[in-house]
mmCIF file of C-alpha atoms and ligand atoms in Angstrom:
data_model
loop_
_atom_site.group_PDB
_atom_site.id
_atom_site.type_symbol
_atom_site.label_atom_id
_atom_site.label_comp_id
_atom_site.label_asym_id
_atom_site.label_seq_id
_atom_site.Cartn_x
_atom_site.Cartn_y
_atom_site.Cartn_z
ATOM 1 C CA MET P 187 0.000 0.000 0.000
ATOM 2 C CA MET P 188 2.772 2.457 0.960
ATOM 3 C CA ASP P 189 4.441 1.613 -2.316
ATOM 4 C CA SER P 190 1.408 2.625 -4.277
ATOM 5 C CA ILE P 191 1.311 6.011 -2.482
ATOM 6 C CA ILE P 192 4.857 6.689 -3.620
ATOM 7 C CA VAL P 193 4.001 5.634 -7.159
ATOM 8 C CA ILE P 194 0.873 7.784 -7.225
ATOM 9 C CA LYS P 195 2.808 10.782 -5.958
ATOM 10 C CA SER P 196 5.478 10.464 -8.585
ATOM 11 C CA GLU P 197 2.909 9.855 -11.345
ATOM 12 C CA PHE P 198 0.868 12.944 -10.510
ATOM 13 C CA SER P 199 3.964 15.055 -9.914
ATOM 14 C CA ASN P 200 5.074 14.243 -13.416
ATOM 15 C CA LEU P 201 1.650 14.930 -14.893
ATOM 16 C CA ILE P 202 1.481 18.289 -13.084
ATOM 17 C CA ASN P 203 4.945 19.158 -14.175
ATOM 18 C CA ASP P 204 4.160 18.356 -17.811
ATOM 19 C CA ALA P 205 0.793 20.193 -17.938
ATOM 20 C CA GLU P 206 1.036 22.737 -20.725
ATOM 21 C CA ASN P 207 -1.964 24.817 -19.844
ATOM 22 C CA ILE P 208 -4.647 25.443 -17.248
ATOM 23 C CA GLU P 209 -7.121 23.057 -18.927
ATOM 24 C CA ILE P 210 -4.750 20.111 -18.837
ATOM 25 C CA LEU P 211 -3.808 20.946 -15.247
ATOM 26 C CA GLU P 212 -7.486 20.896 -14.316
ATOM 27 C CA GLU P 213 -7.847 17.442 -15.858
ATOM 28 C CA VAL P 214 -4.932 16.232 -13.743
ATOM 29 C CA ARG P 215 -6.534 17.725 -10.625
ATOM 30 C CA ILE P 216 -9.805 15.910 -11.327
ATOM 31 C CA ALA P 217 -7.973 12.615 -11.971
ATOM 32 C CA ALA P 218 -6.252 12.910 -8.585
ATOM 33 C CA LEU P 219 -8.588 14.767 -6.270
ATOM 34 C CA GLY P 220 -11.945 14.868 -8.108
ATOM 35 C CA LYS P 221 -14.955 12.948 -6.800
ATOM 36 C CA LYS P 222 -13.780 9.807 -8.553
ATOM 37 C CA GLY P 223 -10.068 10.689 -8.461
ATOM 38 C CA ARG P 224 -7.406 8.222 -7.503
ATOM 39 C CA ILE P 225 -6.537 9.786 -4.150
ATOM 40 C CA THR P 226 -10.181 10.413 -3.277
ATOM 41 C CA SER P 227 -10.990 6.745 -3.970
ATOM 42 C CA LEU P 228 -8.142 5.540 -1.781
ATOM 43 C CA MET P 229 -9.425 7.737 1.016
ATOM 44 C CA LYS P 230 -12.941 6.358 0.586
ATOM 45 C CA ASN P 231 -11.598 2.825 0.795
ATOM 46 C CA LEU P 232 -9.732 3.418 4.085
ATOM 47 C CA GLY P 233 -12.587 1.737 5.972
ATOM 48 C CA GLN P 234 -11.871 -1.556 4.305
ATOM 49 C CA ILE P 235 -8.307 -1.954 5.532
ATOM 50 C CA GLU P 236 -7.082 -3.408 8.768
ATOM 51 C CA PRO P 237 -7.483 -1.042 11.723
ATOM 52 C CA GLU P 238 -3.749 -1.267 12.599
ATOM 53 C CA GLU P 239 -2.753 -0.117 9.149
ATOM 54 C CA ARG P 240 -5.591 2.374 8.743
ATOM 55 C CA LYS P 241 -4.156 5.146 10.932
ATOM 56 C CA LEU P 242 -0.788 5.295 9.282
ATOM 57 C CA MET P 243 -2.357 4.915 5.861
ATOM 58 C CA GLY P 244 -4.796 7.775 6.624
ATOM 59 C CA GLN P 245 -1.931 10.064 7.653
ATOM 60 C CA ASN P 246 0.037 9.222 4.560
ATOM 61 C CA LEU P 247 -2.936 9.759 2.271
ATOM 62 C CA ASN P 248 -3.537 13.186 3.870
ATOM 63 C CA ILE P 249 0.077 14.138 3.300
ATOM 64 C CA LEU P 250 -0.209 12.920 -0.303
ATOM 65 C CA LYS P 251 -3.327 15.001 -0.809
ATOM 66 C CA GLN P 252 -1.631 18.103 0.647
ATOM 67 C CA ASP P 253 1.470 17.585 -1.483
ATOM 68 C CA ILE P 254 -0.524 17.186 -4.710
ATOM 69 C CA THR P 255 -2.755 20.175 -3.852
ATOM 70 C CA SER P 256 0.248 22.384 -3.251
ATOM 71 C CA LEU P 257 1.969 21.175 -6.453
ATOM 72 C CA LEU P 258 -1.240 21.908 -8.398
ATOM 73 C CA GLU P 259 -1.446 25.415 -6.930
ATOM 74 C CA THR P 260 2.171 26.260 -7.669
ATOM 75 C CA LYS P 261 1.792 25.022 -11.233
ATOM 76 C CA LYS P 262 -1.443 26.981 -11.676
ATOM 77 C CA VAL P 263 0.205 30.252 -10.693
ATOM 78 C CA GLU P 264 3.109 29.468 -12.991
ATOM 79 C CA LEU P 265 0.813 28.758 -15.960
ATOM 80 C CA GLU P 266 -1.288 31.869 -15.322
ATOM 81 C CA THR P 267 1.767 34.083 -15.161
ATOM 82 C CA ALA P 268 3.091 32.557 -18.365
ATOM 83 C CA SER P 269 -0.177 33.083 -20.228
ATOM 84 C CA LEU P 270 -0.473 36.690 -18.985
ATOM 85 C CA ASN P 271 3.078 37.394 -20.117
ATOM 86 C CA ALA P 272 2.341 35.859 -23.512
ATOM 87 C CA ARG P 273 -0.762 38.027 -23.879
ATOM 88 C CA LEU P 274 1.071 41.178 -22.831
ATOM 89 C CA LEU P 275 3.740 40.445 -25.359
ATOM 90 C CA GLN P 276 1.163 39.950 -28.098
ATOM 91 C CA GLU P 277 -0.947 42.982 -27.229
ATOM 92 C CA ARG P 278 1.980 45.322 -26.833
ATOM 93 C CA VAL P 279 1.229 48.763 -28.299
ATOM 94 C CA ASP P 280 3.372 49.566 -31.248
ATOM 95 C CA THR P 281 4.086 53.217 -30.696
ATOM 96 C CA THR P 282 5.889 53.454 -33.999
ATOM 97 C CA LEU P 283 2.636 52.978 -35.982
ATOM 98 C CA PRO P 284 1.499 56.175 -37.714
ATOM 99 C CA SER P 285 -1.575 57.768 -36.063
ATOM 100 C CA ARG P 286 -4.989 57.602 -37.738
ATOM 101 C CA PRO P 287 -5.817 60.728 -39.717
ATOM 102 C CA GLU P 288 -8.063 63.113 -37.744
ATOM 103 C CA GLU P 289 -11.334 64.102 -39.392
ATOM 104 C CA LEU P 290 -11.434 67.892 -39.342
ATOM 105 C CA GLY P 291 -14.828 69.573 -39.486
ATOM 106 C CA THR P 292 -15.586 72.792 -41.300
ATOM 107 C CA ILE P 293 -17.016 76.085 -40.129
ATOM 108 C CA HIS P 294 -20.664 76.415 -41.165
ATOM 109 C CA PRO P 295 -21.323 79.314 -43.568
ATOM 110 C CA ILE P 296 -23.709 80.873 -41.013
ATOM 111 C CA SER P 297 -20.973 80.923 -38.364
ATOM 112 C CA GLN P 298 -18.434 82.166 -40.882
ATOM 113 C CA THR P 299 -20.685 84.977 -42.140
ATOM 114 C CA THR P 300 -21.640 85.985 -38.592
ATOM 115 C CA ASP P 301 -17.954 86.096 -37.613
ATOM 116 C CA GLU P 302 -17.102 88.180 -40.660
ATOM 117 C CA LEU P 303 -19.860 90.711 -39.899
ATOM 118 C CA ILE P 304 -18.903 90.857 -36.211
ATOM 119 C CA SER P 305 -15.316 91.504 -37.284
ATOM 120 C CA ILE P 306 -16.378 94.351 -39.596
ATOM 121 C CA PHE P 307 -18.631 96.026 -37.024
ATOM 122 C CA GLY P 308 -16.144 95.325 -34.254
ATOM 123 C CA GLU P 309 -13.591 97.327 -36.166
ATOM 124 C CA MET P 310 -16.100 100.206 -36.284
ATOM 125 C CA GLY P 311 -16.414 100.163 -32.489
ATOM 126 C CA PHE P 312 -19.572 98.054 -32.062
ATOM 127 C CA SER P 313 -19.809 95.493 -29.296
ATOM 128 C CA VAL P 314 -21.934 92.345 -29.319
ATOM 129 C CA ALA P 315 -25.176 92.091 -27.305
ATOM 130 C CA GLU P 316 -27.579 89.186 -26.937
ATOM 131 C CA GLY P 317 -31.121 88.542 -25.737
ATOM 132 C CA PRO P 318 -33.546 85.654 -25.192
ATOM 133 C CA ASN P 319 -35.025 83.669 -28.089
ATOM 134 C CA ILE P 320 -38.279 83.207 -26.162
ATOM 135 C CA GLU P 321 -39.430 86.778 -25.770
ATOM 136 C CA GLU P 322 -42.248 88.688 -24.149
ATOM 137 C CA ASP P 323 -44.817 90.140 -26.541
ATOM 138 C CA TRP P 324 -43.983 93.624 -25.233
ATOM 139 C CA TYR P 325 -40.303 93.450 -26.224
ATOM 140 C CA ASN P 326 -40.946 91.815 -29.601
ATOM 141 C CA PHE P 327 -43.798 94.131 -30.629
ATOM 142 C CA THR P 328 -45.332 96.742 -28.339
ATOM 143 C CA ALA P 329 -42.135 98.480 -27.200
ATOM 144 C CA LEU P 330 -41.042 98.593 -30.843
ATOM 145 C CA ASN P 331 -44.151 100.640 -31.632
ATOM 146 C CA ILE P 332 -46.085 97.672 -33.010
ATOM 147 C CA PRO P 333 -49.328 97.780 -30.989
ATOM 148 C CA VAL P 334 -51.725 94.837 -30.737
ATOM 149 C CA ASP P 335 -53.856 95.733 -33.770
ATOM 150 C CA HIS P 336 -50.932 96.827 -35.960
ATOM 151 C CA PRO P 337 -50.778 95.125 -39.413
ATOM 152 C CA ALA P 338 -47.035 94.457 -38.937
ATOM 153 C CA ARG P 339 -47.973 91.808 -36.365
ATOM 154 C CA GLN P 340 -49.719 89.773 -39.036
ATOM 155 C CA GLU P 341 -46.732 90.118 -41.361
ATOM 156 C CA HIS P 342 -44.465 88.549 -38.785
ATOM 157 C CA ASP P 343 -46.033 85.025 -38.850
ATOM 158 C CA THR P 344 -45.341 84.660 -35.170
ATOM 159 C CA PHE P 345 -44.903 81.406 -33.257
ATOM 160 C CA TYR P 346 -46.840 81.916 -30.051
ATOM 161 C CA ILE P 347 -46.040 79.956 -26.939
ATOM 162 C CA ASN P 348 -48.556 78.842 -24.332
ATOM 163 C CA ALA P 349 -46.557 80.428 -21.525
ATOM 164 C CA GLU P 350 -47.109 83.862 -20.048
ATOM 165 C CA LYS P 351 -44.814 86.037 -17.957
ATOM 166 C CA ASP P 352 -46.198 88.937 -15.898
ATOM 167 C CA GLY P 353 -49.386 88.717 -17.963
ATOM 168 C CA GLN P 354 -47.343 88.927 -21.178
ATOM 169 C CA ARG P 355 -47.876 86.318 -23.862
ATOM 170 C CA MET P 356 -44.540 84.742 -24.817
ATOM 171 C CA VAL P 357 -43.418 84.434 -28.447
ATOM 172 C CA LEU P 358 -40.410 83.082 -30.318
ATOM 173 C CA ARG P 359 -38.799 86.362 -31.289
ATOM 174 C CA THR P 360 -39.583 87.226 -34.910
ATOM 175 C CA HIS P 361 -36.547 89.504 -35.195
ATOM 176 C CA THR P 362 -33.518 90.557 -33.150
ATOM 177 C CA SER P 363 -34.999 94.050 -32.621
ATOM 178 C CA PRO P 364 -36.277 93.279 -29.060
ATOM 179 C CA VAL P 365 -32.613 93.344 -27.999
ATOM 180 C CA GLN P 366 -32.623 97.064 -28.960
ATOM 181 C CA ILE P 367 -35.199 97.589 -26.201
ATOM 182 C CA ARG P 368 -33.395 95.427 -23.639
ATOM 183 C CA THR P 369 -30.115 97.234 -24.314
ATOM 184 C CA MET P 370 -31.613 100.736 -24.028
ATOM 185 C CA GLN P 371 -33.328 99.795 -20.763
ATOM 186 C CA LYS P 372 -30.064 98.573 -19.304
ATOM 187 C CA HIS P 373 -27.474 101.012 -20.658
ATOM 188 C CA GLU P 374 -27.289 104.776 -20.933
ATOM 189 C CA PRO P 375 -26.295 106.156 -24.330
ATOM 190 C CA PRO P 376 -23.896 106.284 -26.052
ATOM 191 C CA ILE P 377 -24.841 102.831 -27.368
ATOM 192 C CA ARG P 378 -23.190 101.035 -30.236
ATOM 193 C CA ILE P 379 -24.139 97.348 -30.428
ATOM 194 C CA ILE P 380 -24.765 94.564 -32.866
ATOM 195 C CA VAL P 381 -26.943 91.572 -32.025
ATOM 196 C CA PRO P 382 -26.308 88.299 -33.848
ATOM 197 C CA GLY P 383 -28.910 85.655 -33.074
ATOM 198 C CA ARG P 384 -31.648 83.234 -34.042
ATOM 199 C CA THR P 385 -35.090 84.407 -35.074
ATOM 200 C CA TYR P 386 -38.299 82.503 -35.857
ATOM 201 C CA ARG P 387 -41.201 82.882 -38.243
ATOM 202 C CA CYS P 388 -43.909 80.440 -39.242
ATOM 203 C CA ASP P 389 -42.823 80.232 -42.868
ATOM 204 C CA HIS P 390 -41.077 77.557 -44.954
ATOM 205 C CA ASP P 391 -39.984 77.524 -48.614
ATOM 206 C CA ALA P 392 -36.810 77.939 -50.711
ATOM 207 C CA THR P 393 -36.198 81.433 -49.322
ATOM 208 C CA HIS P 394 -37.818 81.161 -45.864
ATOM 209 C CA SER P 395 -37.026 78.920 -42.931
ATOM 210 C CA PRO P 396 -38.949 78.756 -39.633
ATOM 211 C CA MET P 397 -35.651 79.468 -37.871
ATOM 212 C CA PHE P 398 -33.092 81.814 -39.342
ATOM 213 C CA HIS P 399 -30.423 84.258 -38.187
ATOM 214 C CA GLN P 400 -30.269 88.011 -38.072
ATOM 215 C CA ILE P 401 -27.774 90.656 -37.111
ATOM 216 C CA GLU P 402 -29.305 93.743 -35.579
ATOM 217 C CA GLY P 403 -27.485 97.033 -35.107
ATOM 218 C CA LEU P 404 -28.222 99.959 -32.814
ATOM 219 C CA VAL P 405 -26.408 103.269 -32.397
ATOM 220 C CA ILE P 406 -27.696 105.918 -29.975
ATOM 221 C CA ASP P 407 -25.894 109.148 -29.176
ATOM 222 C CA GLU P 408 -26.592 112.864 -28.942
ATOM 223 C CA ALA P 409 -25.731 113.845 -32.498
ATOM 224 C CA THR P 410 -26.062 110.622 -34.505
ATOM 225 C CA HIS P 411 -27.770 111.347 -37.824
ATOM 226 C CA MET P 412 -28.793 109.722 -41.093
ATOM 227 C CA GLY P 413 -25.348 110.412 -42.569
ATOM 228 C CA HIS P 414 -23.837 108.094 -39.948
ATOM 229 C CA LEU P 415 -26.365 105.397 -40.820
ATOM 230 C CA LYS P 416 -25.480 105.643 -44.497
ATOM 231 C CA GLY P 417 -21.733 105.765 -43.959
ATOM 232 C CA CYS P 418 -21.773 102.806 -41.606
ATOM 233 C CA LEU P 419 -23.891 100.576 -43.838
ATOM 234 C CA ILE P 420 -22.138 101.487 -47.096
ATOM 235 C CA GLU P 421 -18.832 100.659 -45.450
ATOM 236 C CA MET P 422 -20.164 97.370 -44.127
ATOM 237 C CA CYS P 423 -21.538 96.304 -47.565
ATOM 238 C CA ARG P 424 -18.344 97.141 -49.416
ATOM 239 C CA THR P 425 -16.106 95.445 -46.863
ATOM 240 C CA PHE P 426 -18.304 92.355 -46.552
ATOM 241 C CA PHE P 427 -18.544 91.748 -50.293
ATOM 242 C CA GLY P 428 -14.953 92.884 -50.830
ATOM 243 C CA ILE P 429 -15.934 95.286 -53.617
ATOM 244 C CA GLU P 430 -14.466 98.737 -53.116
ATOM 245 C CA ASN P 431 -16.940 100.759 -55.187
ATOM 246 C CA LEU P 432 -20.009 98.536 -54.727
ATOM 247 C CA PRO P 433 -23.093 100.681 -55.487
ATOM 248 C CA VAL P 434 -25.303 100.982 -52.380
ATOM 249 C CA ARG P 435 -28.793 102.533 -52.541
ATOM 250 C CA PHE P 436 -31.072 103.688 -49.725
ATOM 251 C CA ARG P 437 -34.723 103.231 -50.685
ATOM 252 C CA PRO P 438 -37.512 104.796 -48.569
ATOM 253 C CA SER P 439 -39.434 102.157 -46.644
ATOM 254 C CA TYR P 440 -41.477 101.682 -43.510
ATOM 255 C CA PHE P 441 -40.831 100.023 -40.167
ATOM 256 C CA PRO P 442 -42.886 100.980 -37.094
ATOM 257 C CA PHE P 443 -39.710 101.293 -35.001
ATOM 258 C CA THR P 444 -37.737 103.590 -37.310
ATOM 259 C CA GLU P 445 -38.608 106.965 -38.838
ATOM 260 C CA PRO P 446 -37.554 107.607 -41.511
ATOM 261 C CA SER P 447 -36.890 104.043 -42.648
ATOM 262 C CA ALA P 448 -34.792 102.850 -45.548
ATOM 263 C CA GLU P 449 -34.156 99.560 -47.192
ATOM 264 C CA VAL P 450 -30.613 99.042 -48.398
ATOM 265 C CA ASP P 451 -29.959 97.667 -51.898
ATOM 266 C CA ILE P 452 -26.687 96.754 -53.544
ATOM 267 C CA GLY P 453 -25.938 97.031 -57.267
ATOM 268 C CA CYS P 454 -25.944 93.833 -59.313
ATOM 269 C CA SER P 455 -26.778 92.219 -62.642
ATOM 270 C CA PHE P 456 -28.926 89.148 -63.334
ATOM 271 C CA GLY P 457 -27.742 88.511 -66.936
ATOM 272 C CA ASP P 458 -28.281 84.922 -68.205
ATOM 273 C CA GLY P 459 -29.755 83.970 -64.862
ATOM 274 C CA ILE P 460 -26.390 84.548 -63.196
ATOM 275 C CA LEU P 461 -26.251 87.012 -60.345
ATOM 276 C CA LYS P 462 -23.220 89.273 -60.332
ATOM 277 C CA ILE P 463 -22.804 91.600 -57.401
ATOM 278 C CA GLY P 464 -21.215 94.998 -57.971
ATOM 279 C CA GLU P 465 -21.974 95.379 -61.652
ATOM 280 C CA GLY P 466 -24.995 96.108 -63.873
ATOM 281 C CA ASP P 467 -28.129 98.196 -63.377
ATOM 282 C CA ASP P 468 -30.180 95.964 -61.117
ATOM 283 C CA TRP P 469 -30.610 96.207 -57.372
ATOM 284 C CA LEU P 470 -30.784 93.573 -54.683
ATOM 285 C CA GLU P 471 -32.333 94.296 -51.290
ATOM 286 C CA ILE P 472 -30.129 93.207 -48.422
ATOM 287 C CA LEU P 473 -31.257 94.899 -45.214
ATOM 288 C CA GLY P 474 -33.688 97.154 -43.372
ATOM 289 C CA SER P 475 -32.680 100.269 -41.484
ATOM 290 C CA GLY P 476 -33.775 103.654 -40.221
ATOM 291 C CA MET P 477 -33.509 106.359 -37.572
ATOM 292 C CA VAL P 478 -34.834 105.014 -34.268
ATOM 293 C CA ASN P 479 -38.423 106.218 -33.788
ATOM 294 C CA PRO P 480 -38.537 108.669 -30.827
ATOM 295 C CA ARG P 481 -41.501 106.671 -29.497
ATOM 296 C CA VAL P 482 -39.227 103.633 -29.139
ATOM 297 C CA LEU P 483 -36.672 105.732 -27.235
ATOM 298 C CA GLU P 484 -39.395 106.968 -24.883
ATOM 299 C CA ASN P 485 -40.700 103.392 -24.364
ATOM 300 C CA CYS P 486 -37.240 102.545 -23.026
ATOM 301 C CA GLY P 487 -36.944 105.638 -20.861
ATOM 302 C CA VAL P 488 -34.418 107.354 -23.153
ATOM 303 C CA ASP P 489 -34.846 111.129 -23.509
ATOM 304 C CA SER P 490 -35.755 111.564 -27.182
ATOM 305 C CA GLN P 491 -35.071 115.310 -26.977
ATOM 306 C CA LYS P 492 -31.478 114.624 -26.100
ATOM 307 C CA PHE P 493 -30.675 111.343 -27.876
ATOM 308 C CA GLN P 494 -31.199 109.937 -31.321
ATOM 309 C CA GLY P 495 -29.721 107.195 -33.426
ATOM 310 C CA PHE P 496 -30.139 104.535 -36.036
ATOM 311 C CA ALA P 497 -30.891 100.838 -36.238
ATOM 312 C CA PHE P 498 -30.604 98.150 -38.870
ATOM 313 C CA GLY P 499 -31.288 94.465 -39.281
ATOM 314 C CA MET P 500 -30.142 91.899 -41.823
ATOM 315 C CA GLY P 501 -30.581 88.193 -42.486
ATOM 316 C CA VAL P 502 -27.351 86.245 -42.055
ATOM 317 C CA GLU P 503 -28.387 83.402 -44.393
ATOM 318 C CA ARG P 504 -29.234 85.904 -47.106
ATOM 319 C CA MET P 505 -25.842 87.599 -46.769
ATOM 320 C CA ALA P 506 -24.124 84.189 -46.890
ATOM 321 C CA MET P 507 -26.127 83.056 -49.938
ATOM 322 C CA LEU P 508 -25.239 86.205 -51.844
ATOM 323 C CA LYS P 509 -21.571 86.257 -50.942
ATOM 324 C CA TYR P 510 -20.873 82.541 -51.326
ATOM 325 C CA GLY P 511 -23.337 81.672 -54.120
ATOM 326 C CA ILE P 512 -25.484 79.259 -52.088
ATOM 327 C CA PRO P 513 -28.742 78.815 -54.041
ATOM 328 C CA ASP P 514 -31.187 77.184 -51.566
ATOM 329 C CA LEU P 515 -31.789 78.358 -48.023
ATOM 330 C CA ARG P 516 -33.073 74.959 -46.851
ATOM 331 C CA THR P 517 -29.691 73.299 -47.429
ATOM 332 C CA PHE P 518 -28.233 75.350 -44.545
ATOM 333 C CA TYR P 519 -29.980 73.117 -42.030
ATOM 334 C CA ASP P 520 -29.749 69.690 -43.719
ATOM 335 C CA SER P 521 -26.429 68.747 -42.064
ATOM 336 C CA ASP P 522 -25.404 67.051 -45.322
ATOM 337 C CA MET P 523 -21.674 66.321 -44.993
ATOM 338 C CA ARG P 524 -21.078 66.858 -48.719
ATOM 339 C CA TRP P 525 -22.676 70.307 -48.534
ATOM 340 C CA LEU P 526 -20.765 71.174 -45.379
ATOM 341 C CA LYS P 527 -17.472 70.093 -46.947
ATOM 342 C CA HIS P 528 -18.232 72.112 -50.071
ATOM 343 C CA TYR P 529 -19.546 75.344 -48.546
ATOM 344 C CA GLY P 530 -17.856 75.104 -45.134
ATOM 345 C CA PHE P 531 -14.697 76.958 -44.144
ATOM 346 C CA GLN P 532 -11.427 75.806 -42.646
ATOM 347 C CA PRO P 533 -11.242 76.288 -38.898
ATOM 348 C CA LEU P 534 -8.935 79.044 -37.708
ATOM 349 C CA ASP P 535 -9.090 80.577 -41.150
ATOM 350 C CA ILE P 536 -11.570 83.353 -40.525
ATOM 351 C CA PRO P 537 -10.285 86.053 -42.807
ATOM 352 C CA SER P 538 -9.804 89.417 -41.269
ATOM 353 C CA LEU P 539 -11.792 91.459 -43.745
ATOM 354 C CA VAL P 540 -10.582 94.672 -42.293
ATOM 355 C CA GLY P 541 -8.371 96.539 -44.669
ATOM 356 C CA ARG P 542 -9.654 94.771 -47.790
ATOM 357 C CA ALA P 543 -11.894 97.633 -48.795
ATOM 358 C CA SER P 544 -11.415 101.292 -47.947
ATOM 359 C CA LEU P 545 -11.915 101.521 -44.220
HETATM 360 N N1 LIG A 663 -36.476 94.009 -37.600
HETATM 361 C C1 LIG A 663 -36.588 94.244 -39.032
HETATM 362 C C2 LIG A 663 -36.976 92.928 -39.708
HETATM 363 O O1 LIG A 663 -36.819 91.871 -39.118
HETATM 364 C C3 LIG A 663 -35.321 94.765 -39.616
HETATM 365 C C4 LIG A 663 -34.948 96.135 -39.101
HETATM 366 C C5 LIG A 663 -34.188 96.256 -37.971
HETATM 367 C C6 LIG A 663 -35.393 97.283 -39.755
HETATM 368 C C7 LIG A 663 -33.858 97.538 -37.501
HETATM 369 C C8 LIG A 663 -35.051 98.527 -39.306
HETATM 370 C C9 LIG A 663 -34.284 98.647 -38.183
HETATM 371 O O2 LIG A 663 -37.396 92.915 -40.835
#
């Protein structure tokens, strides 16, 4: 019996030693110590041997079991370490591989055009102001001299919102002009601001989108007159389009919040269905403007005897379409990668337009 214990020990030691991986080692463990394993069976059969021999045999079997268990454990750790090392070696990062090319986005024409206009007006001493997109009726209409029954309200195709604030019906602002009011309430003249931002009208076709962008301008001072309005806007048009002698025309118009009001046209030709800016006998309307109506000043608590000024507002998409030859307004919001790649601009390449035309 003792002989067989020695044989078993040497057999299993060899098997453990030769095990090439965890799976084989597990098979060896089961063969020795599993439910039907050799050592387990010997232990089960202890009852059948002579009592004198049984004690010694039991002790020896226990020692055998401990020895095999400890050999199995040592081998297991060894195999695990080896397989981890092999994996680490295989999965090693090759830092000499070239990096994947980075996909660079482009600047959307609306952002580009807004930045260009901000740069032009910034150079003229304007700062940027902003206001809420969800606006009180009073700021969007009433304070701008558009009372409740005024026909201009119908023209604005307003999105109304179910909310009210201080008894005021809320609207999605139909233009950036409410920021004129907010600015005059907050700041004493002199004021010289532009307001880039989103505006909303319930309208949708090739030249109208329910959401679009405007840039508003407001100048208030003691001696600001129509000549300043004209000079400022002529300069802006010529610099923006990069055409030094671009013809600019001021055509009488009407806005409730300016008096007198003028729409601004630039010279162009439409020959053969192709629009050319800066040449020919045709005119293209690009923005609305006028001297701030004294009623609007009074609505904001500005002394209209002492202060006067001008305001203007233009559509950013329209300016972008004209300058960059983009034919359909709806494509601005499609997020079509091909369109964005074609009409978009390189980041960090916002041209400083200042100095291109006669500033
Ligand atoms: N708010 C006008 C519009 O959206 C534009 C405008 C602004 C006209 C300021 C005159 C002065 O059409």
